């Protein structure tokens, strides 16, 4: 698990996430990568802010837009890159790709290609902690679209009834693919749903790392102390399209531009300058370092061999 | 009106035929009399000719497929004419006229068995699988197990008659023809019964040894039966098992017969043999003994009394016993019968006999006299009612009053009779009349 | 719990056998728990878990809210963390609520994650018709899951196998869907008192014979056995195979029997179209044993309809021992057509 106690580390991690997805975007554009990918660019403060509230032994479940969660959790960049390149050395030996990167042993219980698909899994992990008397927590990341799914109701109710140590982190990035939150919900903020289950709920500015971190820490504290789950809504925005095939027909350039002015990385970098943690303009060299790290990860991964075709038949069953 | 080309019947016991080869295809223009396909029955193979002129349409039947008599194989249509709905035409009740391509002559000679034939037709309709309405050809049907067993035994499926619906071949049908696979054989031979030296592998002709494996020296030599022998085996076994035989043996005095032969040899180009003369006498005598020129029908418990004597002549050939038939033998003058009989026998021996010439027999004569046999009992050639087994010409003493004897020349004949058709007295009267006929030829006129 | 007898084998019901397996596993391993609707004080809709909450408490015999997707998902997560959950779906029809969890999650996590995850989850569920419960409480949907690599599907037909296979399923590192049949719960059979395992994926020859092979699983395996007895009175000796596990299916056992008999009838309660019997037949037909077939294989299956309520209607569309006998007759009669 990544050590995020240092505020500079938080900024660097957000930069790594962005550099990673921008590199992936570039590789798709040039045709090096196949399949599809969903980019986390713009939402970095959510993953990093929540992760900063966790401790060794805690677990997370991700989403189809999952590179950010994995990087924030501290997964190895080269193995992530190798997975996207479909190499044998990738986290899933080339069988999972973008949407299924996982390191179960470390506590990263997997990105998930099904919207809402990991909500039950997170509850199960929380159930195991509770049964075993361990004070770990499970964090379940999901998008605004998952709130529309049936399993949202089922799992929030189960977790509430059994006071499971789980934090439901709703990354409200304004769109479920093309469906805006305005069109998909009759009532906002989404965190108000928490009261219907009798659990804590809070909506925070998901572009502001410290806000996310503060709310997540409170939620984690509740969970560890046996007070049960929290529904934490982080209002954020994805800068890029839903996936590689998105032409952004459902929103305007002006809207995207507007959100970009609240960029979580720039805001946090400015804050660190103000605090004196970072020297003036030092963020630019940090950003260059992050990009170099990502370049290096992909370059190394690219040296790795393709998996043996026969391996496609392996690991269906344990 | 489209002409139906059906699987013809050329004999009253012919129920199905196997398609050997199509000589036309869908859309071929044919004239009446053109050969259309070759089919095979349990007796022989022959060509089916077009029974009309026009275009071949809606052709049905795969090579190797066995189909019941009367099955429509194709329609011959005039230009622009519609092909009739096969199901309708095939379901229509068929009478004697509808059974085969030689229907015209068949109807004139129709034996008294109309009732039975209706039964048969209905049965067939029930059992026959519905043919595809679009005239799709069907392949020969055999279960995978049957196919495997046939392959292991080196048997062609076309040589096996299936017991399943539509002649479908099951494993049991193959096992009936060849119970054991060659590999299984050695286990069943007690090794001590066969000294290895006696059957050295070198002595086994390669084509006879189906299994030249390491155990071949201990296995019996195997001979693949010709189709004629296999069919003969099945038919004789069936006849002997199902037909209640009885036998009447009588010495026929043949002094007058020999005398006649002697006279005719001087006068005729084709001098008759004793067999020829006996055949003529038998055919004509049978006219007065209809029960011995009949067939028993198990299904209807009726007799079919045949209007003509179609006299079968048993002929030993290299491939096995064949019985060419002298049609309407009772009407033949000697000058016609002798060359006809010669020709049939010759063609049977040379394998050039036609299907028609092997079918339709109503009574058979078998003569082993020339091979030194005094007398013997023959197996009835079912569904015929009787067979006459003829021994060699012998000279025997006939004791006179007072202890004197004179030499008599005789031939011992044995009449095998289907007891369901005729009784001992019927047979005895026939043999009596036959003796009278060969003694006094005027009686036959 | 039934009282023990000296030799350790008693006659108990299928229901008791399932319960005994759960109890033994939970006594042995604190990581095993049972979760489902009404499994606690109520004892489960069919009384399978009766008495268990008293021994293990509400923390391990867990009454759930009505949330099949939620608690199956929870079971997956707990299994991923190394626990060994038993999740009961009250009627197998309700498994539709949990399809995403079973098909997209439980079955695939290991593979998607490159072999670095295990989901030792057991989903117990009663299936099948014959109870007058009509279309939404009587289905046999097991064939769906044999179409999903990563899941195992078992369907024991005897109390002995029910206990042994449930314990084996709990040992198994893969998600196992464990089909019980409502009409089997009261059936009795000899069951050893001690714990034992019946391996998953192995069929059992429940009756030897030479003439025809009848393949069944679950309740209808018993129909096949009854049919075999009826056929025996006619001089036909049927070999009966209890598949026991539908996935992975023991095709070799079917092939061995077909090699012997050349005739195959599959008896299945699910609907005929794309039922699991189709898989049984296909594997024979595409194998070398195709050449052992002496008749077209037949399937005695449920009609392609929902399950109707009326008793006679229900009986009409379900397999019965009589229908199995009839199918065997059609196969055995050399003049018969293909069974439809």
mmCIF file of C-alpha atoms in Angstrom, chain C residues 3 14 101 115 117 142 180 233 237 250 308 311 335:
data_model
loop_
_atom_site.group_PDB
_atom_site.id
_atom_site.type_symbol
_atom_site.label_atom_id
_atom_site.label_comp_id
_atom_site.label_asym_id
_atom_site.label_seq_id
_atom_site.Cartn_x
_atom_site.Cartn_y
_atom_site.Cartn_z
ATOM 1 C CA UNK C 3 -28.499 -40.073 17.030
ATOM 2 C CA UNK C 14 -31.658 -35.663 2.407
ATOM 3 C CA UNK C 101 -22.849 -11.635 -9.004
ATOM 4 C CA UNK C 115 -5.271 -16.701 -11.335
ATOM 5 C CA UNK C 117 -7.869 -14.969 -6.484
ATOM 6 C CA UNK C 142 -29.062 -25.270 -13.719
ATOM 7 C CA UNK C 180 -31.098 -29.454 -3.962
ATOM 8 C CA UNK C 233 -39.263 -56.693 -15.579
ATOM 9 C CA UNK C 237 -31.228 -54.269 -18.278
ATOM 10 C CA UNK C 250 -18.034 -36.518 -16.184
ATOM 11 C CA UNK C 308 -47.921 -24.663 -14.835
ATOM 12 C CA UNK C 311 -51.325 -30.745 -10.945
ATOM 13 C CA UNK C 335 -39.052 -50.612 -36.005
#
